Amino acid sequence: LRNPLNRIMMALSVLKEDEERFQGTDAGHFLTMALGGVQRMFSLVESLLDVERLDGGEVQLDLERLDLDALVERVVAEHRPLARASGVDLVVEHGASGQVLGDCGRLERVVSNLLDNALKYSDDDGTVTVSLARDGSELTVAVEDGGPGIPPEQRQRVFDRFVHLDGGQRGSRGFGLGLAYCRSAVNAHGGRIWVEEGREGGARFVFTLPVAGAGGR
């Protein structure tokens, strides 16, 4: 899939370079639509490959000691404009935290995917809460929304690839590969991830990571 998509992308990009000829025409509009569609498809293929490689143990994680609080704060800061635009209050609750031995880019993507999901399914004027805590040798990050929630019988399936689950009036929850990527990346770090009922009836996605040992990098 990736090779033919690359060729389509290249051909459309060459046409886009001659943008003046198409500007203000139906052809220009269709060209922009085609480029957007191919870019989304390419992103989907890359995400599928990422999940496949992580599940197969084919990915070499770029491990370093990371301050989990700082990592979460960076991702939350990037999502605040979207939260404000959606009328959602984005709150961070800091508990006892610490450092993990992890791949920064991949863990940031996990938190970002969970936040994207929570914001998408939160009601207008709702709240999304990100909480950090420590339980013995594990650090925990939880992302909770006030949306329609997920029935208990569907909570395991939400992490499967290409699963559509009923998300109530706001649409389907678990569409695509975002949550499948989260499970694969967390598992690759020796952690666990699950979803449970939120304190006010929404969904609460939780993942754990081992605390970095004294001998870690």
PDB file of C-alpha atoms in Angstrom:
ATOM      1  CA  LEU A   1       0.000   0.000   0.000  1.00  0.00           C
ATOM      2  CA  ARG A   2       2.756   2.436   0.889  1.00  0.00           C
ATOM      3  CA  ASN A   3       4.628   2.246  -2.442  1.00  0.00           C
ATOM      4  CA  PRO A   4       1.674   3.109  -4.726  1.00  0.00           C
ATOM      5  CA  LEU A   5       0.575   5.808  -2.265  1.00  0.00           C
ATOM      6  CA  ASN A   6       4.060   7.342  -2.486  1.00  0.00           C
ATOM      7  CA  ARG A   7       3.760   7.488  -6.287  1.00  0.00           C
ATOM      8  CA  ILE A   8       0.308   9.088  -6.111  1.00  0.00           C
ATOM      9  CA  MET A   9       1.585  11.601  -3.558  1.00  0.00           C
ATOM     10  CA  MET A  10       4.546  12.463  -5.783  1.00  0.00           C
ATOM     11  CA  ALA A  11       2.361  12.963  -8.851  1.00  0.00           C
ATOM     12  CA  LEU A  12      -0.122  15.176  -6.979  1.00  0.00           C
ATOM     13  CA  SER A  13       2.709  17.205  -5.425  1.00  0.00           C
ATOM     14  CA  VAL A  14       4.152  17.903  -8.892  1.00  0.00           C
ATOM     15  CA  LEU A  15       0.741  19.143 -10.022  1.00  0.00           C
ATOM     16  CA  LYS A  16       0.419  21.235  -6.867  1.00  0.00           C
ATOM     17  CA  GLU A  17       3.657  23.041  -7.756  1.00  0.00           C
ATOM     18  CA  ASP A  18       1.809  24.477 -10.771  1.00  0.00           C
ATOM     19  CA  GLU A  19      -0.858  25.798  -8.417  1.00  0.00           C
ATOM     20  CA  GLU A  20      -1.358  29.119 -10.222  1.00  0.00           C
ATOM     21  CA  ARG A  21      -2.790  27.329 -13.246  1.00  0.00           C
ATOM     22  CA  PHE A  22      -5.443  25.648 -11.085  1.00  0.00           C
ATOM     23  CA  GLN A  23      -6.112  28.457  -8.609  1.00  0.00           C
ATOM     24  CA  GLY A  24      -9.799  29.317  -8.295  1.00  0.00           C
ATOM     25  CA  THR A  25     -10.910  26.414 -10.508  1.00  0.00           C
ATOM     26  CA  ASP A  26     -12.711  23.165  -9.840  1.00  0.00           C
ATOM     27  CA  ALA A  27      -9.484  21.353 -10.766  1.00  0.00           C
ATOM     28  CA  GLY A  28      -7.623  23.176  -7.971  1.00  0.00           C
ATOM     29  CA  HIS A  29     -10.328  22.259  -5.474  1.00  0.00           C
ATOM     30  CA  PHE A  30     -10.242  18.595  -6.501  1.00  0.00           C
ATOM     31  CA  LEU A  31      -6.436  18.571  -6.387  1.00  0.00           C
ATOM     32  CA  THR A  32      -6.482  19.811  -2.790  1.00  0.00           C
ATOM     33  CA  MET A  33      -9.092  17.183  -1.885  1.00  0.00           C
ATOM     34  CA  ALA A  34      -7.015  14.433  -3.524  1.00  0.00           C
ATOM     35  CA  LEU A  35      -3.841  15.465  -1.690  1.00  0.00           C
ATOM     36  CA  GLY A  36      -5.658  15.545   1.644  1.00  0.00           C
ATOM     37  CA  GLY A  37      -7.145  12.112   1.046  1.00  0.00           C
ATOM     38  CA  VAL A  38      -3.815  10.561   0.091  1.00  0.00           C
ATOM     39  CA  GLN A  39      -2.099  12.133   3.120  1.00  0.00           C
ATOM     40  CA  ARG A  40      -4.751  10.668   5.442  1.00  0.00           C
ATOM     41  CA  MET A  41      -4.406   7.267   3.782  1.00  0.00           C
ATOM     42  CA  PHE A  42      -0.625   7.410   4.059  1.00  0.00           C
ATOM     43  CA  SER A  43      -0.919   8.282   7.756  1.00  0.00           C
ATOM     44  CA  LEU A  44      -3.272   5.318   8.268  1.00  0.00           C
ATOM     45  CA  VAL A  45      -0.832   2.919   6.583  1.00  0.00           C
ATOM     46  CA  GLU A  46       2.064   4.229   8.694  1.00  0.00           C
ATOM     47  CA  SER A  47      -0.014   3.824  11.859  1.00  0.00           C
ATOM     48  CA  LEU A  48      -0.911   0.257  10.909  1.00  0.00           C
ATOM     49  CA  LEU A  49       2.758  -0.533  10.270  1.00  0.00           C
ATOM     50  CA  ASP A  50       3.693   1.014  13.632  1.00  0.00           C
ATOM     51  CA  VAL A  51       1.193  -1.165  15.488  1.00  0.00           C
ATOM     52  CA  GLU A  52       2.301  -4.281  13.576  1.00  0.00           C
ATOM     53  CA  ARG A  53       5.981  -3.651  14.337  1.00  0.00           C
ATOM     54  CA  LEU A  54       5.366  -2.882  18.010  1.00  0.00           C
ATOM     55  CA  ASP A  55       3.241  -6.005  18.463  1.00  0.00           C
ATOM     56  CA  GLY A  56       5.887  -8.086  16.697  1.00  0.00           C
ATOM     57  CA  GLY A  57       8.740  -6.736  18.803  1.00  0.00           C
ATOM     58  CA  GLU A  58      10.410  -5.308  15.678  1.00  0.00           C
ATOM     59  CA  VAL A  59      10.753  -1.749  17.005  1.00  0.00           C
ATOM     60  CA  GLN A  60      13.908  -0.622  18.781  1.00  0.00           C
ATOM     61  CA  LEU A  61      12.691   1.840  21.421  1.00  0.00           C
ATOM     62  CA  ASP A  62      14.851   4.930  21.931  1.00  0.00           C
ATOM     63  CA  LEU A  63      14.940   4.657  25.715  1.00  0.00           C
ATOM     64  CA  GLU A  64      15.925   7.454  28.091  1.00  0.00           C
ATOM     65  CA  ARG A  65      15.009   8.551  31.614  1.00  0.00           C
ATOM     66  CA  LEU A  66      11.910  10.724  31.347  1.00  0.00           C
ATOM     67  CA  ASP A  67      10.091  12.895  33.860  1.00  0.00           C
ATOM     68  CA  LEU A  68       6.528  11.705  33.283  1.00  0.00           C
ATOM     69  CA  ASP A  69       4.975  14.868  34.759  1.00  0.00           C
ATOM     70  CA  ALA A  70       6.910  17.079  32.330  1.00  0.00           C
ATOM     71  CA  LEU A  71       6.035  14.863  29.367  1.00  0.00           C
ATOM     72  CA  VAL A  72       2.318  14.964  30.175  1.00  0.00           C
ATOM     73  CA  GLU A  73       2.406  18.750  30.723  1.00  0.00           C
ATOM     74  CA  ARG A  74       3.959  19.266  27.259  1.00  0.00           C
ATOM     75  CA  VAL A  75       1.263  17.237  25.550  1.00  0.00           C
ATOM     76  CA  VAL A  76      -1.523  18.885  27.555  1.00  0.00           C
ATOM     77  CA  ALA A  77      -0.184  22.347  26.620  1.00  0.00           C
ATOM     78  CA  GLU A  78      -0.362  21.399  22.934  1.00  0.00           C
ATOM     79  CA  HIS A  79      -4.021  20.388  23.354  1.00  0.00           C
ATOM     80  CA  ARG A  80      -5.213  23.427  25.318  1.00  0.00           C
ATOM     81  CA  PRO A  81      -6.103  25.517  22.221  1.00  0.00           C
ATOM     82  CA  LEU A  82      -8.283  22.678  20.886  1.00  0.00           C
ATOM     83  CA  ALA A  83      -9.901  22.244  24.301  1.00  0.00           C
ATOM     84  CA  ARG A  84     -10.692  25.978  24.521  1.00  0.00           C
ATOM     85  CA  ALA A  85     -12.132  25.950  21.005  1.00  0.00           C
ATOM     86  CA  SER A  86     -14.365  23.026  21.997  1.00  0.00           C
ATOM     87  CA  GLY A  87     -15.455  24.689  25.243  1.00  0.00           C
ATOM     88  CA  VAL A  88     -13.843  21.896  27.276  1.00  0.00           C
ATOM     89  CA  ASP A  89     -11.967  22.516  30.522  1.00  0.00           C
ATOM     90  CA  LEU A  90      -8.652  20.611  30.476  1.00  0.00           C
ATOM     91  CA  VAL A  91      -7.420  19.902  34.023  1.00  0.00           C
ATOM     92  CA  VAL A  92      -4.208  18.238  35.246  1.00  0.00           C
ATOM     93  CA  GLU A  93      -4.108  16.629  38.701  1.00  0.00           C
ATOM     94  CA  HIS A  94      -0.547  15.969  39.878  1.00  0.00           C
ATOM     95  CA  GLY A  95       0.046  13.188  42.357  1.00  0.00           C
ATOM     96  CA  ALA A  96       3.254  11.476  43.434  1.00  0.00           C
ATOM     97  CA  SER A  97       5.096  10.798  40.207  1.00  0.00           C
ATOM     98  CA  GLY A  98       8.672  10.159  39.068  1.00  0.00           C
ATOM     99  CA  GLN A  99      10.772   9.002  36.148  1.00  0.00           C
ATOM    100  CA  VAL A 100      10.290   6.201  33.642  1.00  0.00           C
ATOM    101  CA  LEU A 101      12.641   4.603  31.148  1.00  0.00           C
ATOM    102  CA  GLY A 102      10.838   5.272  27.885  1.00  0.00           C
ATOM    103  CA  ASP A 103      10.782   6.383  24.280  1.00  0.00           C
ATOM    104  CA  CYS A 104       9.772  10.045  24.514  1.00  0.00           C
ATOM    105  CA  GLY A 105       8.153  10.343  21.083  1.00  0.00           C
ATOM    106  CA  ARG A 106       6.101   7.198  21.448  1.00  0.00           C
ATOM    107  CA  LEU A 107       4.893   7.988  24.977  1.00  0.00           C
ATOM    108  CA  GLU A 108       3.949  11.529  23.929  1.00  0.00           C
ATOM    109  CA  ARG A 109       1.920   9.984  21.121  1.00  0.00           C
ATOM    110  CA  VAL A 110       0.131   7.713  23.602  1.00  0.00           C
ATOM    111  CA  VAL A 111      -0.919  10.672  25.783  1.00  0.00           C
ATOM    112  CA  SER A 112      -1.834  12.703  22.679  1.00  0.00           C
ATOM    113  CA  ASN A 113      -4.050   9.922  21.299  1.00  0.00           C
ATOM    114  CA  LEU A 114      -5.859   9.573  24.639  1.00  0.00           C
ATOM    115  CA  LEU A 115      -6.397  13.334  24.871  1.00  0.00           C
ATOM    116  CA  ASP A 116      -7.655  13.515  21.270  1.00  0.00           C
ATOM    117  CA  ASN A 117     -10.124  10.759  22.086  1.00  0.00           C
ATOM    118  CA  ALA A 118     -11.280  12.396  25.333  1.00  0.00           C
ATOM    119  CA  LEU A 119     -11.787  15.826  23.730  1.00  0.00           C
ATOM    120  CA  LYS A 120     -13.662  14.326  20.809  1.00  0.00           C
ATOM    121  CA  TYR A 121     -16.197  12.596  23.041  1.00  0.00           C
ATOM    122  CA  SER A 122     -16.571  15.240  25.742  1.00  0.00           C
ATOM    123  CA  ASP A 123     -19.760  17.247  25.899  1.00  0.00           C
ATOM    124  CA  ASP A 124     -19.595  20.973  25.261  1.00  0.00           C
ATOM    125  CA  ASP A 125     -18.643  22.820  28.475  1.00  0.00           C
ATOM    126  CA  GLY A 126     -17.422  19.507  29.866  1.00  0.00           C
ATOM    127  CA  THR A 127     -14.154  18.633  31.588  1.00  0.00           C
ATOM    128  CA  VAL A 128     -11.263  16.372  30.645  1.00  0.00           C
ATOM    129  CA  THR A 129      -9.048  15.448  33.597  1.00  0.00           C
ATOM    130  CA  VAL A 130      -5.505  14.107  33.312  1.00  0.00           C
ATOM    131  CA  SER A 131      -4.202  12.652  36.577  1.00  0.00           C
ATOM    132  CA  LEU A 132      -0.792  11.290  37.525  1.00  0.00           C
ATOM    133  CA  ALA A 133      -0.030   9.030  40.466  1.00  0.00           C
ATOM    134  CA  ARG A 134       2.443   6.481  41.771  1.00  0.00           C
ATOM    135  CA  ASP A 135       1.533   3.044  43.072  1.00  0.00           C
ATOM    136  CA  GLY A 136       4.603   1.251  44.357  1.00  0.00           C
ATOM    137  CA  SER A 137       6.860   0.471  41.411  1.00  0.00           C
ATOM    138  CA  GLU A 138       4.420   1.823  38.804  1.00  0.00           C
ATOM    139  CA  LEU A 139       3.519   5.289  37.590  1.00  0.00           C
ATOM    140  CA  THR A 140      -0.051   5.831  36.433  1.00  0.00           C
ATOM    141  CA  VAL A 141      -1.523   8.287  33.941  1.00  0.00           C
ATOM    142  CA  ALA A 142      -5.308   8.533  33.601  1.00  0.00           C
ATOM    143  CA  VAL A 143      -7.312  10.553  31.060  1.00  0.00           C
ATOM    144  CA  GLU A 144     -10.967  10.959  31.975  1.00  0.00           C
ATOM    145  CA  ASP A 145     -13.795  12.543  30.006  1.00  0.00           C
ATOM    146  CA  GLY A 146     -17.421  13.291  30.808  1.00  0.00           C
ATOM    147  CA  GLY A 147     -18.824  11.824  27.606  1.00  0.00           C
ATOM    148  CA  PRO A 148     -21.189   8.891  27.042  1.00  0.00           C
ATOM    149  CA  GLY A 149     -18.773   6.292  28.394  1.00  0.00           C
ATOM    150  CA  ILE A 150     -18.174   2.732  27.169  1.00  0.00           C
ATOM    151  CA  PRO A 151     -20.313  -0.257  28.237  1.00  0.00           C
ATOM    152  CA  PRO A 152     -18.369  -2.862  30.269  1.00  0.00           C
ATOM    153  CA  GLU A 153     -18.830  -5.570  27.632  1.00  0.00           C
ATOM    154  CA  GLN A 154     -17.135  -3.375  24.999  1.00  0.00           C
ATOM    155  CA  ARG A 155     -14.138  -2.107  26.996  1.00  0.00           C
ATOM    156  CA  GLN A 156     -11.678  -4.776  25.850  1.00  0.00           C
ATOM    157  CA  ARG A 157     -12.597  -4.356  22.184  1.00  0.00           C
ATOM    158  CA  VAL A 158     -11.968  -0.606  22.145  1.00  0.00           C
ATOM    159  CA  PHE A 159      -8.216  -1.254  21.839  1.00  0.00           C
ATOM    160  CA  ASP A 160      -8.602  -3.566  18.815  1.00  0.00           C
ATOM    161  CA  ARG A 161      -7.723  -2.379  15.317  1.00  0.00           C
ATOM    162  CA  PHE A 162     -10.489  -0.842  13.176  1.00  0.00           C
ATOM    163  CA  VAL A 163     -13.173  -1.303  15.822  1.00  0.00           C
ATOM    164  CA  HIS A 164     -16.266   0.931  15.791  1.00  0.00           C
ATOM    165  CA  LEU A 165     -17.998   1.169  19.145  1.00  0.00           C
ATOM    166  CA  ASP A 166     -21.158   3.078  19.908  1.00  0.00           C
ATOM    167  CA  GLY A 167     -20.144   6.399  21.421  1.00  0.00           C
ATOM    168  CA  GLY A 168     -23.619   7.807  21.857  1.00  0.00           C
ATOM    169  CA  GLN A 169     -24.716  11.055  20.285  1.00  0.00           C
ATOM    170  CA  ARG A 170     -21.159  12.206  19.509  1.00  0.00           C
ATOM    171  CA  GLY A 171     -20.473   9.307  17.104  1.00  0.00           C
ATOM    172  CA  SER A 172     -18.230   6.249  17.141  1.00  0.00           C
ATOM    173  CA  ARG A 173     -15.504   5.778  19.746  1.00  0.00           C
ATOM    174  CA  GLY A 174     -12.395   3.736  19.011  1.00  0.00           C
ATOM    175  CA  PHE A 175     -12.413   4.390  15.263  1.00  0.00           C
ATOM    176  CA  GLY A 176      -9.100   3.770  13.481  1.00  0.00           C
ATOM    177  CA  LEU A 177      -5.815   2.867  15.087  1.00  0.00           C
ATOM    178  CA  GLY A 178      -5.227   5.471  17.816  1.00  0.00           C
ATOM    179  CA  LEU A 179      -6.162   3.278  20.771  1.00  0.00           C
ATOM    180  CA  ALA A 180      -4.592   0.173  19.199  1.00  0.00           C
ATOM    181  CA  TYR A 181      -1.344   2.140  18.975  1.00  0.00           C
ATOM    182  CA  CYS A 182      -1.658   3.136  22.646  1.00  0.00           C
ATOM    183  CA  ARG A 183      -1.966  -0.498  23.734  1.00  0.00           C
ATOM    184  CA  SER A 184       0.951  -1.630  21.556  1.00  0.00           C
ATOM    185  CA  ALA A 185       3.255   1.186  22.697  1.00  0.00           C
ATOM    186  CA  VAL A 186       2.412   0.801  26.403  1.00  0.00           C
ATOM    187  CA  ASN A 187       2.888  -2.977  26.222  1.00  0.00           C
ATOM    188  CA  ALA A 188       6.261  -2.471  24.507  1.00  0.00           C
ATOM    189  CA  HIS A 189       7.327  -0.389  27.545  1.00  0.00           C
ATOM    190  CA  GLY A 190       6.328  -3.163  29.963  1.00  0.00           C
ATOM    191  CA  GLY A 191       3.182  -1.326  31.062  1.00  0.00           C
ATOM    192  CA  ARG A 192      -0.567  -1.948  31.076  1.00  0.00           C
ATOM    193  CA  ILE A 193      -3.538  -0.013  29.669  1.00  0.00           C
ATOM    194  CA  TRP A 194      -7.287  -0.314  30.219  1.00  0.00           C
ATOM    195  CA  VAL A 195     -10.506   1.688  30.259  1.00  0.00           C
ATOM    196  CA  GLU A 196     -12.981   1.966  33.120  1.00  0.00           C
ATOM    197  CA  GLU A 197     -15.995   4.044  34.074  1.00  0.00           C
ATOM    198  CA  GLY A 198     -15.208   7.644  34.989  1.00  0.00           C
ATOM    199  CA  ARG A 199     -16.179   9.262  38.238  1.00  0.00           C
ATOM    200  CA  GLU A 200     -19.105  11.029  36.562  1.00  0.00           C
ATOM    201  CA  GLY A 201     -20.095   8.344  34.083  1.00  0.00           C
ATOM    202  CA  GLY A 202     -17.676   9.041  31.231  1.00  0.00           C
ATOM    203  CA  ALA A 203     -14.685   6.951  30.176  1.00  0.00           C
ATOM    204  CA  ARG A 204     -11.408   6.845  32.106  1.00  0.00           C
ATOM    205  CA  PHE A 205      -8.424   5.525  30.149  1.00  0.00           C
ATOM    206  CA  VAL A 206      -5.542   4.457  32.403  1.00  0.00           C
ATOM    207  CA  PHE A 207      -2.039   3.278  31.624  1.00  0.00           C
ATOM    208  CA  THR A 208       0.871   2.314  33.865  1.00  0.00           C
ATOM    209  CA  LEU A 209       4.622   2.306  33.329  1.00  0.00           C
ATOM    210  CA  PRO A 210       7.388   0.850  35.508  1.00  0.00           C
ATOM    211  CA  VAL A 211       9.330   3.384  37.580  1.00  0.00           C
ATOM    212  CA  ALA A 212      12.865   3.818  36.226  1.00  0.00           C
ATOM    213  CA  GLY A 213      15.272   1.721  38.304  1.00  0.00           C
ATOM    214  CA  ALA A 214      18.381   3.122  39.911  1.00  0.00           C
ATOM    215  CA  GLY A 215      20.476   1.415  37.265  1.00  0.00           C
ATOM    216  CA  GLY A 216      18.525   2.889  34.299  1.00  0.00           C
ATOM    217  CA  ARG A 217      19.983   5.423  31.902  1.00  0.00           C
TER     218      ARG A 217
END
